[in-house]
mmCIF file of C-alpha atoms and ligand atoms in Angstrom:
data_model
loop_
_atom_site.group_PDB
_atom_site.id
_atom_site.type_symbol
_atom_site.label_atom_id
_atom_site.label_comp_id
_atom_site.label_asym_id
_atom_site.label_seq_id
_atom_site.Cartn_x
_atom_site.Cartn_y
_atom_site.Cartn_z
ATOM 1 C CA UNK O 269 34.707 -11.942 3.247
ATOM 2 C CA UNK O 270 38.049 -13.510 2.609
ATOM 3 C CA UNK O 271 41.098 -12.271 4.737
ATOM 4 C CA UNK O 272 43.150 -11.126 2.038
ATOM 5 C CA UNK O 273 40.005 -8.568 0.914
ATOM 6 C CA UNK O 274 40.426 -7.817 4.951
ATOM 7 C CA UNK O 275 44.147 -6.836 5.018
ATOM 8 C CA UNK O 276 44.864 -5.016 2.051
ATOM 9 C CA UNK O 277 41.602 -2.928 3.026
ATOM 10 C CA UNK O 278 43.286 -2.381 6.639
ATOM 11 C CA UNK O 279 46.882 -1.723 4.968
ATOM 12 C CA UNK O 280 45.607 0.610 2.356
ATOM 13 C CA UNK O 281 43.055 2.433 4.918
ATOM 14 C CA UNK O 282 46.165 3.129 7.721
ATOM 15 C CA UNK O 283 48.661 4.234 4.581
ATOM 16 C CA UNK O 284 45.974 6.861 3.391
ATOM 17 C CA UNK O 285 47.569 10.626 4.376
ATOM 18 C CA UNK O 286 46.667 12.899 6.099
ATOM 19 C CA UNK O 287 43.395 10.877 6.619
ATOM 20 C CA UNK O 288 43.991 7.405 8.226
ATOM 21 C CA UNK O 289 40.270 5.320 7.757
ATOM 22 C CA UNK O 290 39.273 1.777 8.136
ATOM 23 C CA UNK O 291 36.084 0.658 6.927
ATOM 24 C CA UNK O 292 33.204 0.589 9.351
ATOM 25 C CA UNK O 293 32.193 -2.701 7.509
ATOM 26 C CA UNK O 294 34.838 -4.561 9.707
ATOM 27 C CA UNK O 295 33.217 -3.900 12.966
ATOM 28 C CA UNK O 296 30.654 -6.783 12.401
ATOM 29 C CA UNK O 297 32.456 -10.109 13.946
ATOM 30 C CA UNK O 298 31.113 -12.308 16.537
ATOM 31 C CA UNK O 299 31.646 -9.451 18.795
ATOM 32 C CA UNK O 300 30.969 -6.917 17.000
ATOM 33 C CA UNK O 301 27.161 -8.469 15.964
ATOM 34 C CA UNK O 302 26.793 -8.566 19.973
ATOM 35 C CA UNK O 303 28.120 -5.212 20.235
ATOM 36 C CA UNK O 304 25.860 -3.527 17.709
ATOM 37 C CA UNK O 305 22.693 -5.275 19.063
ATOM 38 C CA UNK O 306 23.618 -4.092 22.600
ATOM 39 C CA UNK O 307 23.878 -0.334 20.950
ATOM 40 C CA UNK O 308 20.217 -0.743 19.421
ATOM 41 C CA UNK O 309 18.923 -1.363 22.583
ATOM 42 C CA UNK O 310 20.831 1.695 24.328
ATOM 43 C CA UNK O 311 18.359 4.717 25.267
ATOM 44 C CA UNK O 312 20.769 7.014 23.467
ATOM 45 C CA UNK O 313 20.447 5.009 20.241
ATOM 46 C CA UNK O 314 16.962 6.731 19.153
ATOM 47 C CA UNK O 315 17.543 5.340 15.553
ATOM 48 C CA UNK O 316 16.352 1.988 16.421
ATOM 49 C CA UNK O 317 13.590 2.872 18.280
ATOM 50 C CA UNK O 318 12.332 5.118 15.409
ATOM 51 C CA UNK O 319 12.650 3.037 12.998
ATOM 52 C CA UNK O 320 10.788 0.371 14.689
ATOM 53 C CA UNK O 321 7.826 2.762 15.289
ATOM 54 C CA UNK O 322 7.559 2.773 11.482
ATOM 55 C CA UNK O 323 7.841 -0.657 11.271
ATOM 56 C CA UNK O 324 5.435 -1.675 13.752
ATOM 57 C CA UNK O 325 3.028 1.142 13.781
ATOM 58 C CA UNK O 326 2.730 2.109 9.894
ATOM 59 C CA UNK O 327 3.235 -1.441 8.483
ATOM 60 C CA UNK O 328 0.394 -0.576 6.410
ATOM 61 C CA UNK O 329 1.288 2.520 4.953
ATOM 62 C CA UNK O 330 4.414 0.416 3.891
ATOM 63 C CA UNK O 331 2.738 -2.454 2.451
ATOM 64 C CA UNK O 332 0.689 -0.248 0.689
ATOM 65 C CA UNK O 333 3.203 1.927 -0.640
ATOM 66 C CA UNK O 334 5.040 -0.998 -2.437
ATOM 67 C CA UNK O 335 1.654 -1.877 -4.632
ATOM 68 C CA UNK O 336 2.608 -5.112 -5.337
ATOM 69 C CA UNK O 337 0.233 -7.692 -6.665
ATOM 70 C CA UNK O 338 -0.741 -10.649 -4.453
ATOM 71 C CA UNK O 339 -0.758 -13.298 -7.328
ATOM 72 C CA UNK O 340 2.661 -12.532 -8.375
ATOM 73 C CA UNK O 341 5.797 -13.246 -6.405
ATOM 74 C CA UNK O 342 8.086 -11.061 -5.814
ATOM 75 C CA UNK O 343 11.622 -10.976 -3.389
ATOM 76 C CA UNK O 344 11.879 -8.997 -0.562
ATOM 77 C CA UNK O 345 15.671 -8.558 -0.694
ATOM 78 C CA UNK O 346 17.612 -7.106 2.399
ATOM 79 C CA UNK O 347 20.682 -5.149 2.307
ATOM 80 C CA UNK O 348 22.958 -5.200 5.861
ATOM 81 C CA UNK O 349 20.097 -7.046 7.123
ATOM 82 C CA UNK O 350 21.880 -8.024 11.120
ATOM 83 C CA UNK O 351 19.520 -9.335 13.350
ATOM 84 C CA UNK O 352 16.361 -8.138 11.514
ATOM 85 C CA UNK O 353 14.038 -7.194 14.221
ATOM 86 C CA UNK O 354 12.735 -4.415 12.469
ATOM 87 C CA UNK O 355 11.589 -6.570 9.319
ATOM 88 C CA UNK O 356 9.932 -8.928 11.208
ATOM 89 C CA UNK O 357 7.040 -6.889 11.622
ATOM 90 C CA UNK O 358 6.982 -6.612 7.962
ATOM 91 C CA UNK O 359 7.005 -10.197 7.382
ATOM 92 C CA UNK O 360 4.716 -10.794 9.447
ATOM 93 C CA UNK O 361 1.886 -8.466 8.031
ATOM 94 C CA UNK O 362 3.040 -9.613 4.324
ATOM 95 C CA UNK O 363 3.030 -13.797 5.135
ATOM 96 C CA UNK O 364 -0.289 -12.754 6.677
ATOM 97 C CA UNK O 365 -1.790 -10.875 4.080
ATOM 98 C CA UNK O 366 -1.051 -13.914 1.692
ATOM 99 C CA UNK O 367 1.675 -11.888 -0.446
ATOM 100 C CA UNK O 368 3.611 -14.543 -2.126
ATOM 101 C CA UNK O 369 7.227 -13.422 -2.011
ATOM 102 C CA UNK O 370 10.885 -15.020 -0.714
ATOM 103 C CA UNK O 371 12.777 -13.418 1.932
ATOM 104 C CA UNK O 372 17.150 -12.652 0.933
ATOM 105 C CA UNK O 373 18.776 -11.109 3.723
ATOM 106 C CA UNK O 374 22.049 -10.105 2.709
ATOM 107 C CA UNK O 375 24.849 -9.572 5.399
ATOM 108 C CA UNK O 376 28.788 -9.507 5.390
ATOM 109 C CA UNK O 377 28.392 -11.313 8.438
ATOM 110 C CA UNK O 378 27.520 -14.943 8.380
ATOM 111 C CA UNK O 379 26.993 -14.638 12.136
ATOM 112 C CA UNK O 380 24.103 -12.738 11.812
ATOM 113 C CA UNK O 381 22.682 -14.230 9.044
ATOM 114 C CA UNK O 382 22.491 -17.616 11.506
ATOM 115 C CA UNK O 383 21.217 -15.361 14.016
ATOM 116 C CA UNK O 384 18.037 -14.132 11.716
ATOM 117 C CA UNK O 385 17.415 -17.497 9.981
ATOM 118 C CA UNK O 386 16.976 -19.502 13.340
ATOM 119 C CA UNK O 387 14.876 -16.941 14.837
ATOM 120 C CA UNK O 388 12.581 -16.293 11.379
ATOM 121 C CA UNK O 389 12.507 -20.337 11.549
ATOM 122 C CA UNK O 390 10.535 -19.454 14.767
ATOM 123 C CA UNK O 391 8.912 -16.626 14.445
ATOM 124 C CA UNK O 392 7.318 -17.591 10.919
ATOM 125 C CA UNK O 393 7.987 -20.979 10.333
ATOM 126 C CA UNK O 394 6.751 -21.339 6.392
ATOM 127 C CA UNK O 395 8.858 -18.212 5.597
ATOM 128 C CA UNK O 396 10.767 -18.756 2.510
ATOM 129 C CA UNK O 397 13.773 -17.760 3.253
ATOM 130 C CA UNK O 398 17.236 -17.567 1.009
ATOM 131 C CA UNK O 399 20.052 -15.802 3.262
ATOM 132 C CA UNK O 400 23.035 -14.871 1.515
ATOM 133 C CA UNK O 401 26.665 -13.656 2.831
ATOM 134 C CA UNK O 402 28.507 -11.386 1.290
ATOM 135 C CA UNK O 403 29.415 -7.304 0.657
ATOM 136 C CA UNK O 404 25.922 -5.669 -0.600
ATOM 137 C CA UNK O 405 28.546 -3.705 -3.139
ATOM 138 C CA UNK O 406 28.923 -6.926 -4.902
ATOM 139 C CA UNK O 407 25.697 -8.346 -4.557
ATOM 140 C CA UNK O 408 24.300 -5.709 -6.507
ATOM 141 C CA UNK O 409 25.510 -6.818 -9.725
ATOM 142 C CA UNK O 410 24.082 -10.075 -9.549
ATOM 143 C CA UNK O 411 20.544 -8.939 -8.356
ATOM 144 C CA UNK O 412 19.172 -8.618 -12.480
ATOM 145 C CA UNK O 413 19.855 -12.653 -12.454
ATOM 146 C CA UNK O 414 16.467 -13.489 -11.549
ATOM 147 C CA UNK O 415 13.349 -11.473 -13.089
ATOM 148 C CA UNK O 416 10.874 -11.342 -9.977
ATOM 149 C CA UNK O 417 10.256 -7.931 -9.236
ATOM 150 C CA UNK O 418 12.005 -6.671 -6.074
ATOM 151 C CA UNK O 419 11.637 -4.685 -3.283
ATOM 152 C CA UNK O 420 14.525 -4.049 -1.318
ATOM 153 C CA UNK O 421 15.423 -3.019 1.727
ATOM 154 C CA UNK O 422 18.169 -0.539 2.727
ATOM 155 C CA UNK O 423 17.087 0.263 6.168
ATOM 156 C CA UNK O 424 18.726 1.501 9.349
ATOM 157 C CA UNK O 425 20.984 4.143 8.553
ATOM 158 C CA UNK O 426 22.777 1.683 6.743
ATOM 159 C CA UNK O 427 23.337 3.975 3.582
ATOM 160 C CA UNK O 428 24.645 6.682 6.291
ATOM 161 C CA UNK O 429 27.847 4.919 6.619
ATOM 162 C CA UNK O 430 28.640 5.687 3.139
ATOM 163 C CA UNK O 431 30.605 9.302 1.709
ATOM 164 C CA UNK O 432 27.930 11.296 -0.507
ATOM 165 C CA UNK O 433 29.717 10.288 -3.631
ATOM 166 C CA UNK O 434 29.633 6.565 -2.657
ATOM 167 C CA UNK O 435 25.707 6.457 -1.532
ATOM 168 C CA UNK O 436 25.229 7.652 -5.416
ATOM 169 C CA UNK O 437 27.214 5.295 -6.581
ATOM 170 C CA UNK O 438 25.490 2.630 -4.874
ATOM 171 C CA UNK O 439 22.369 4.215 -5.754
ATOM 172 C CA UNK O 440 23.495 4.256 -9.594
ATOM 173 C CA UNK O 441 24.613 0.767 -9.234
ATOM 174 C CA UNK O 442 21.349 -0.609 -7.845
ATOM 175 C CA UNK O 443 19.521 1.356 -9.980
ATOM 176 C CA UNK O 444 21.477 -0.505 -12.942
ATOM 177 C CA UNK O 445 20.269 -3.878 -11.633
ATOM 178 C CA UNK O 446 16.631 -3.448 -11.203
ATOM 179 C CA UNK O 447 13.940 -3.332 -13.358
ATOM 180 C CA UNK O 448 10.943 -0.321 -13.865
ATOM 181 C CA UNK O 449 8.521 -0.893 -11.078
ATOM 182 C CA UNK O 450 10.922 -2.378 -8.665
ATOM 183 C CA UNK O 451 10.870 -0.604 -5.353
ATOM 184 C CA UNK O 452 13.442 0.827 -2.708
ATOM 185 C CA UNK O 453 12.892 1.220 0.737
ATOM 186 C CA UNK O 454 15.638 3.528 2.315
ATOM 187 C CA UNK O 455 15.532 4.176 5.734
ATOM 188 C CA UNK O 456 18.052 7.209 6.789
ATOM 189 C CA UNK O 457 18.363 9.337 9.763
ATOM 190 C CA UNK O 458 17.132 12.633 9.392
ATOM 191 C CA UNK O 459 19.502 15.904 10.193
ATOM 192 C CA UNK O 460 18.598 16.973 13.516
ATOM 193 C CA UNK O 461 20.256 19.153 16.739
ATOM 194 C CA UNK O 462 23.711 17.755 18.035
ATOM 195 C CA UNK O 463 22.317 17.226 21.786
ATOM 196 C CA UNK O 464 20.234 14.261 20.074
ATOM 197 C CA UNK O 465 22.744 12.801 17.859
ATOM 198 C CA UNK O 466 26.112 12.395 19.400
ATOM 199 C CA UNK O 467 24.904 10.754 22.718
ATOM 200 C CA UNK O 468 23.706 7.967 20.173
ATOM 201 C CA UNK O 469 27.218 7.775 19.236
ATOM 202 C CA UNK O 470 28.970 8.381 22.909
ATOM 203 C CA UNK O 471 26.843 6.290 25.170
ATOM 204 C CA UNK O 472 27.788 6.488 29.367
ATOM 205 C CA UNK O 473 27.961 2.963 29.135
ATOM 206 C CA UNK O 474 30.960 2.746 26.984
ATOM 207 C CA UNK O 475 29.072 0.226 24.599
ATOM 208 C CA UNK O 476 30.051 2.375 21.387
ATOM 209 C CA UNK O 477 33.403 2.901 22.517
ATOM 210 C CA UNK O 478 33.793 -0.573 23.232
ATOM 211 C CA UNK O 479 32.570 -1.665 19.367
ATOM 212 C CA UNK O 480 34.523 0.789 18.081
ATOM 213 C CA UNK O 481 37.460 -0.341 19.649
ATOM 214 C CA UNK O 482 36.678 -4.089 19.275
ATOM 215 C CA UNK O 483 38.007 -3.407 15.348
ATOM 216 C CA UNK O 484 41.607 -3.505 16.551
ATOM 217 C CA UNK O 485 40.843 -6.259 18.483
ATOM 218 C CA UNK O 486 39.564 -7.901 15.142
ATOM 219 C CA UNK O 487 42.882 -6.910 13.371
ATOM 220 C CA UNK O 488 45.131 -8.605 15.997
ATOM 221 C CA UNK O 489 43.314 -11.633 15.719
ATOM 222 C CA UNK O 490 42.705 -12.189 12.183
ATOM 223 C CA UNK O 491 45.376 -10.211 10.883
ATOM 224 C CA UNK O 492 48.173 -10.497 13.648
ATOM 225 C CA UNK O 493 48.456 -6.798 14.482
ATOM 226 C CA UNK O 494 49.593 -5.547 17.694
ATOM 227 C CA UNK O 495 47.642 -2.854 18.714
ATOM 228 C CA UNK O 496 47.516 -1.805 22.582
ATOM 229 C CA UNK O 497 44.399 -0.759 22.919
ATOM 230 C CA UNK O 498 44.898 0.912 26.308
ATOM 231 C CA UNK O 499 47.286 3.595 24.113
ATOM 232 C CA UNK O 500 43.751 4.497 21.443
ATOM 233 C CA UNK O 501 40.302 5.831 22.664
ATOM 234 C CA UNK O 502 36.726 6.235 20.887
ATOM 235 C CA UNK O 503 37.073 9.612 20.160
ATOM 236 C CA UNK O 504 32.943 10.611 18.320
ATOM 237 C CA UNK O 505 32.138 14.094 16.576
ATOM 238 C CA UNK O 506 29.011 15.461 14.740
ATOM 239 C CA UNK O 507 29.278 18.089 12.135
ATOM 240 C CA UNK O 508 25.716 19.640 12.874
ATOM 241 C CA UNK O 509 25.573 22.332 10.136
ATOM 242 C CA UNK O 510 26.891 19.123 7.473
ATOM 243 C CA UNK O 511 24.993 16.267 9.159
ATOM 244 C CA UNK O 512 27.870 14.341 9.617
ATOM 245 C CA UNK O 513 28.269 11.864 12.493
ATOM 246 C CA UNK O 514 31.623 10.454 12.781
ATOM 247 C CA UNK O 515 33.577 7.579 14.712
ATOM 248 C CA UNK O 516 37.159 8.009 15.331
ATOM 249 C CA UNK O 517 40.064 6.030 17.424
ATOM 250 C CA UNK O 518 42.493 8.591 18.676
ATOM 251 C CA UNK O 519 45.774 7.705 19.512
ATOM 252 C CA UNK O 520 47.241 8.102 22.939
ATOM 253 C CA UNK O 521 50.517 8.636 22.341
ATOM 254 C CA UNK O 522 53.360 8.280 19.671
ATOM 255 C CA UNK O 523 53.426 5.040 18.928
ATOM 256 C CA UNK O 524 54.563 2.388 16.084
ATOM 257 C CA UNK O 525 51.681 -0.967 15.312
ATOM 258 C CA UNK O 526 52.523 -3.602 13.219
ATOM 259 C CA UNK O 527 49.893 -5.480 11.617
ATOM 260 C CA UNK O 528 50.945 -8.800 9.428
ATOM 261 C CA UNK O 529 54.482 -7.617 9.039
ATOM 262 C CA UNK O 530 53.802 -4.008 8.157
ATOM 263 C CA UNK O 531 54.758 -0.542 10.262
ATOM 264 C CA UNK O 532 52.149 2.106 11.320
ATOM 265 C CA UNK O 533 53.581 5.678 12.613
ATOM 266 C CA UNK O 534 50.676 7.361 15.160
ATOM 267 C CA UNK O 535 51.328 10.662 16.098
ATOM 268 C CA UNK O 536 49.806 11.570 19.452
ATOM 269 C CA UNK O 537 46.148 12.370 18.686
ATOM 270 C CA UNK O 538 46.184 11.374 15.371
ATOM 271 C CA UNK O 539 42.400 9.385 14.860
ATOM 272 C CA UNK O 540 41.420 6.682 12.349
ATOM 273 C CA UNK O 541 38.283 7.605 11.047
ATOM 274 C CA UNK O 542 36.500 4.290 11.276
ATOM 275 C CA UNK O 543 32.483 5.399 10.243
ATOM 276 C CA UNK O 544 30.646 8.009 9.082
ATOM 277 C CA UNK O 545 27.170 8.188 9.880
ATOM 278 C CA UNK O 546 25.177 10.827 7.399
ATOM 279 C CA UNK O 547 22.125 12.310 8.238
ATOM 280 C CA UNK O 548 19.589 13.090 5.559
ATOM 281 C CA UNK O 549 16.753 16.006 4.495
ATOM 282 C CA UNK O 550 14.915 15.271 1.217
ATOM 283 C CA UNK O 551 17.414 17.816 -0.357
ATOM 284 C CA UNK O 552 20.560 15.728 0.410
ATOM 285 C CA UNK O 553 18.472 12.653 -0.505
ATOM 286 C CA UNK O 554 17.501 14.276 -3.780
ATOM 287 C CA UNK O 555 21.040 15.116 -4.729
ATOM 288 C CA UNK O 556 22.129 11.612 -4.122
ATOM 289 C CA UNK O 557 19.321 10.201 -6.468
ATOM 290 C CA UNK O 558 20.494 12.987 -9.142
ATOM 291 C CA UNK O 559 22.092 10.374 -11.395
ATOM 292 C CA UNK O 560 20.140 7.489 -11.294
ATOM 293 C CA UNK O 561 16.769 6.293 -12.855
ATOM 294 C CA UNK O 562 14.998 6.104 -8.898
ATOM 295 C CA UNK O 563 12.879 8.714 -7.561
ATOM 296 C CA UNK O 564 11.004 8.988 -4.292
ATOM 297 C CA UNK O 565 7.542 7.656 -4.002
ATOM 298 C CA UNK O 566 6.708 8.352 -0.903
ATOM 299 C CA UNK O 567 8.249 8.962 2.655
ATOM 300 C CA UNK O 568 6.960 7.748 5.943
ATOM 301 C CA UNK O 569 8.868 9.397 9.462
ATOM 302 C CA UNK O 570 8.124 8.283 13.087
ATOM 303 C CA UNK O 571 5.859 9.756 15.481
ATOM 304 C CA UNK O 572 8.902 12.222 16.469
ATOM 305 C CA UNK O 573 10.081 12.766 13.675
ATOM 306 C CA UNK O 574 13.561 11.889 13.976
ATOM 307 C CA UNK O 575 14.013 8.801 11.291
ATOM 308 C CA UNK O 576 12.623 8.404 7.506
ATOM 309 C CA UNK O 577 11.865 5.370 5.593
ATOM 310 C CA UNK O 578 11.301 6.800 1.932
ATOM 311 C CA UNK O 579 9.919 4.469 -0.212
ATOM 312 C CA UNK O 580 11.535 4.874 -3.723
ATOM 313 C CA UNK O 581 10.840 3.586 -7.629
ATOM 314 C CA UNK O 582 12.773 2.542 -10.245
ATOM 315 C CA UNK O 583 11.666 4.159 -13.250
HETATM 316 C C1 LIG Y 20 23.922 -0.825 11.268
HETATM 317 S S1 LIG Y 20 23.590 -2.559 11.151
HETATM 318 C C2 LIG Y 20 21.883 -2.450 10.634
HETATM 319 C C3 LIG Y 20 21.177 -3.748 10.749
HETATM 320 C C4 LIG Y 20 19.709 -3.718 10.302
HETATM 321 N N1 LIG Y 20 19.569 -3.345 8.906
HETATM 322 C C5 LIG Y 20 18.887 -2.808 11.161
HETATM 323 O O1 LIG Y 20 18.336 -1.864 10.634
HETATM 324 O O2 LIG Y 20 18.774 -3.054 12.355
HETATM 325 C C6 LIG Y 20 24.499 -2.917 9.729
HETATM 326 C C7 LIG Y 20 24.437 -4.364 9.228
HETATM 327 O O3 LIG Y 20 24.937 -4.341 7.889
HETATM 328 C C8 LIG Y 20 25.972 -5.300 7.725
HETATM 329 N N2 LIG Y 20 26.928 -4.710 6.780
HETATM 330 C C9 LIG Y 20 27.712 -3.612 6.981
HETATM 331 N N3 LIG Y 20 28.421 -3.341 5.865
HETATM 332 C C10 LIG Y 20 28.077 -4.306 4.950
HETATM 333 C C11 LIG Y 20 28.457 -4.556 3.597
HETATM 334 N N4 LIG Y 20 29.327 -3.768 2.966
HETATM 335 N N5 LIG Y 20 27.894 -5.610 2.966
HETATM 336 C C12 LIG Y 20 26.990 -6.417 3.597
HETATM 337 N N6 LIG Y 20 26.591 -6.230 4.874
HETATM 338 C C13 LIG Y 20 27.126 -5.177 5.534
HETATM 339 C C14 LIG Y 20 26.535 -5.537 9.118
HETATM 340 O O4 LIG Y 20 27.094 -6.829 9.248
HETATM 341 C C15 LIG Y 20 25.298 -5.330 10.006
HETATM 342 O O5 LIG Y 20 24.615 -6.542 10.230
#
């Protein structure tokens, strides 16, 4: 991620009226890595922990869903992939099932990537294993490079932090770049009642708050802004009847930030909306797949119910 990409993103996200945004992409420094593995571990945070029953308890029912033929390799490409604790129950089952395939986790953060290869060094040490940095929106384009066939993964909500109109997009797009046969796995979280969703978002520990808040710390550091951040607070809402999570930073007061050089107005209690977290029913998912040549397979949900990995083909 080069700091130029960084600032105009920041400049152009605080300039947009009447909706000021910065991308939720940015909360993933040193920090921010910490942060967000702190969060998974929260009680509140029930996404993790569902999730993980999938990938622990129906690694089978995964494996088998893929159909993929042990004498021909194949790459297990991951999209977002942070500290990959989920996956390594899948790796484990596949390395010991004698599947030959490579492992590419893909993550805007370097940090994590370093993070996940030292500890899959460990954990499986004749892994192959071919971690790449960068934006998964660019990344896609370069996935038809090598013919294996592919399964990828797009777990953990990950595709939740994206607008409706962008998730198809990047469903279009990744559609584009594979070939008939390959196979998605998409893990989303699934609509559900308020009282569940916003504590993941609005912890009593102040964790989320915290990351959220960390991003201005980010700008002033890398992009010599001067945010207070006594004068903004973490500020979460959840749109129950639209299945929209959302993170904002509200401002305090009036104020005026400057951030390399350039002026920012805040009214008092203006926000920044800095992520959006969607939650999915096979209807919304449906919608979003409208356009593209995928289709679901399959679907697998935890023993509660609350998370869904759907397992999807390109056609
Ligand atoms: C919500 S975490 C999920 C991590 C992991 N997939 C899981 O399920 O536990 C999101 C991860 O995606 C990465 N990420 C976010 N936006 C990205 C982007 N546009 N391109 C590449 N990686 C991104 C972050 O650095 C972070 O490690």
């Amino acid at each position: 991620m080069s700091i130029e990409q960084f600032k105009d993103d920041v400049i152009s996200g605080l300039r947009q009226s009447p909706q000021k945004t910065l991308p939720s992409k940015y909360f993933y420094d040193k920090k921010g890595d910490e942060l967000f593995v702190q969060i998974m571990h929260m009680p509140e945070y029930y996404l993790t922990n569902a999730e993980m029953d999938i990938f622990e308890n129906k690694t089978q029912e995964l494996i088998e869903s893929f159909g993929m033929d042990k004498t021909i390799p194949f790459e297990l490409i991951e999209l977002g992939a942070g500290d990959g604790t989920k996956t390594l129950h899948l790796l484990e089952a596949l390395v010991k099932e004698k599947y030959r395939f490579t492992y590419i986790p893909v993550d805007i953060s370097q940090n994590a990537l370093d993070g996940l290869q030292k500890n899959l060094t460990q954990q499986i040490p004749h892994l192959p294993i071919l971690p790449q940095q960068g934006d998964y929106f660019k990344i896609l384009n370069e996935l038809h490079k090598s013919e294996a066939p592919k399964i990828i993964l797009f777990i953990g909500s990950n595709i939740g932090n994206l607008t409706d109109d962008k998730a198809a997009l990047f469903m279009y797009k990744l559609g584009e770049n594979l070939t008939p046969g390959d196979k998605i796995v998409l893990g989303v979280d699934l609509m559900k009642s308020k009282e569940i969703v916003l504590p993941a978002y609005n912890d009593e520990g102040g964790i989320t708050a915290e990351f959220n808040l960390n991003l201005l710390d980010r700008i002033n550091t890398e992009l010599d802004g001067d945010f207070d951040r006594k004068n903004f607070e973490h500020a979460p809402f959840y749109d129950e009847e639209e299945g929209f999570a959302k993170s904002y930073l509200k401002s305090k007061k009036n104020q005026s930030v400057s951030i390399s050089g350039q002026h920012f107005n805040f009214k008092k209690d203006e926000t920044i909306c800095t992520e959006i977290s969607r939650k999915y029913n096979d209807t919304i998912l449906n919608r979003i797949l409208g356009e593209t040549d995928i289709t679901v397979l399959h679907k697998i949900v935890d023993s509660e119910s609350l998370f869904a990995d759907y397992i999807l083909v390109r056609n």
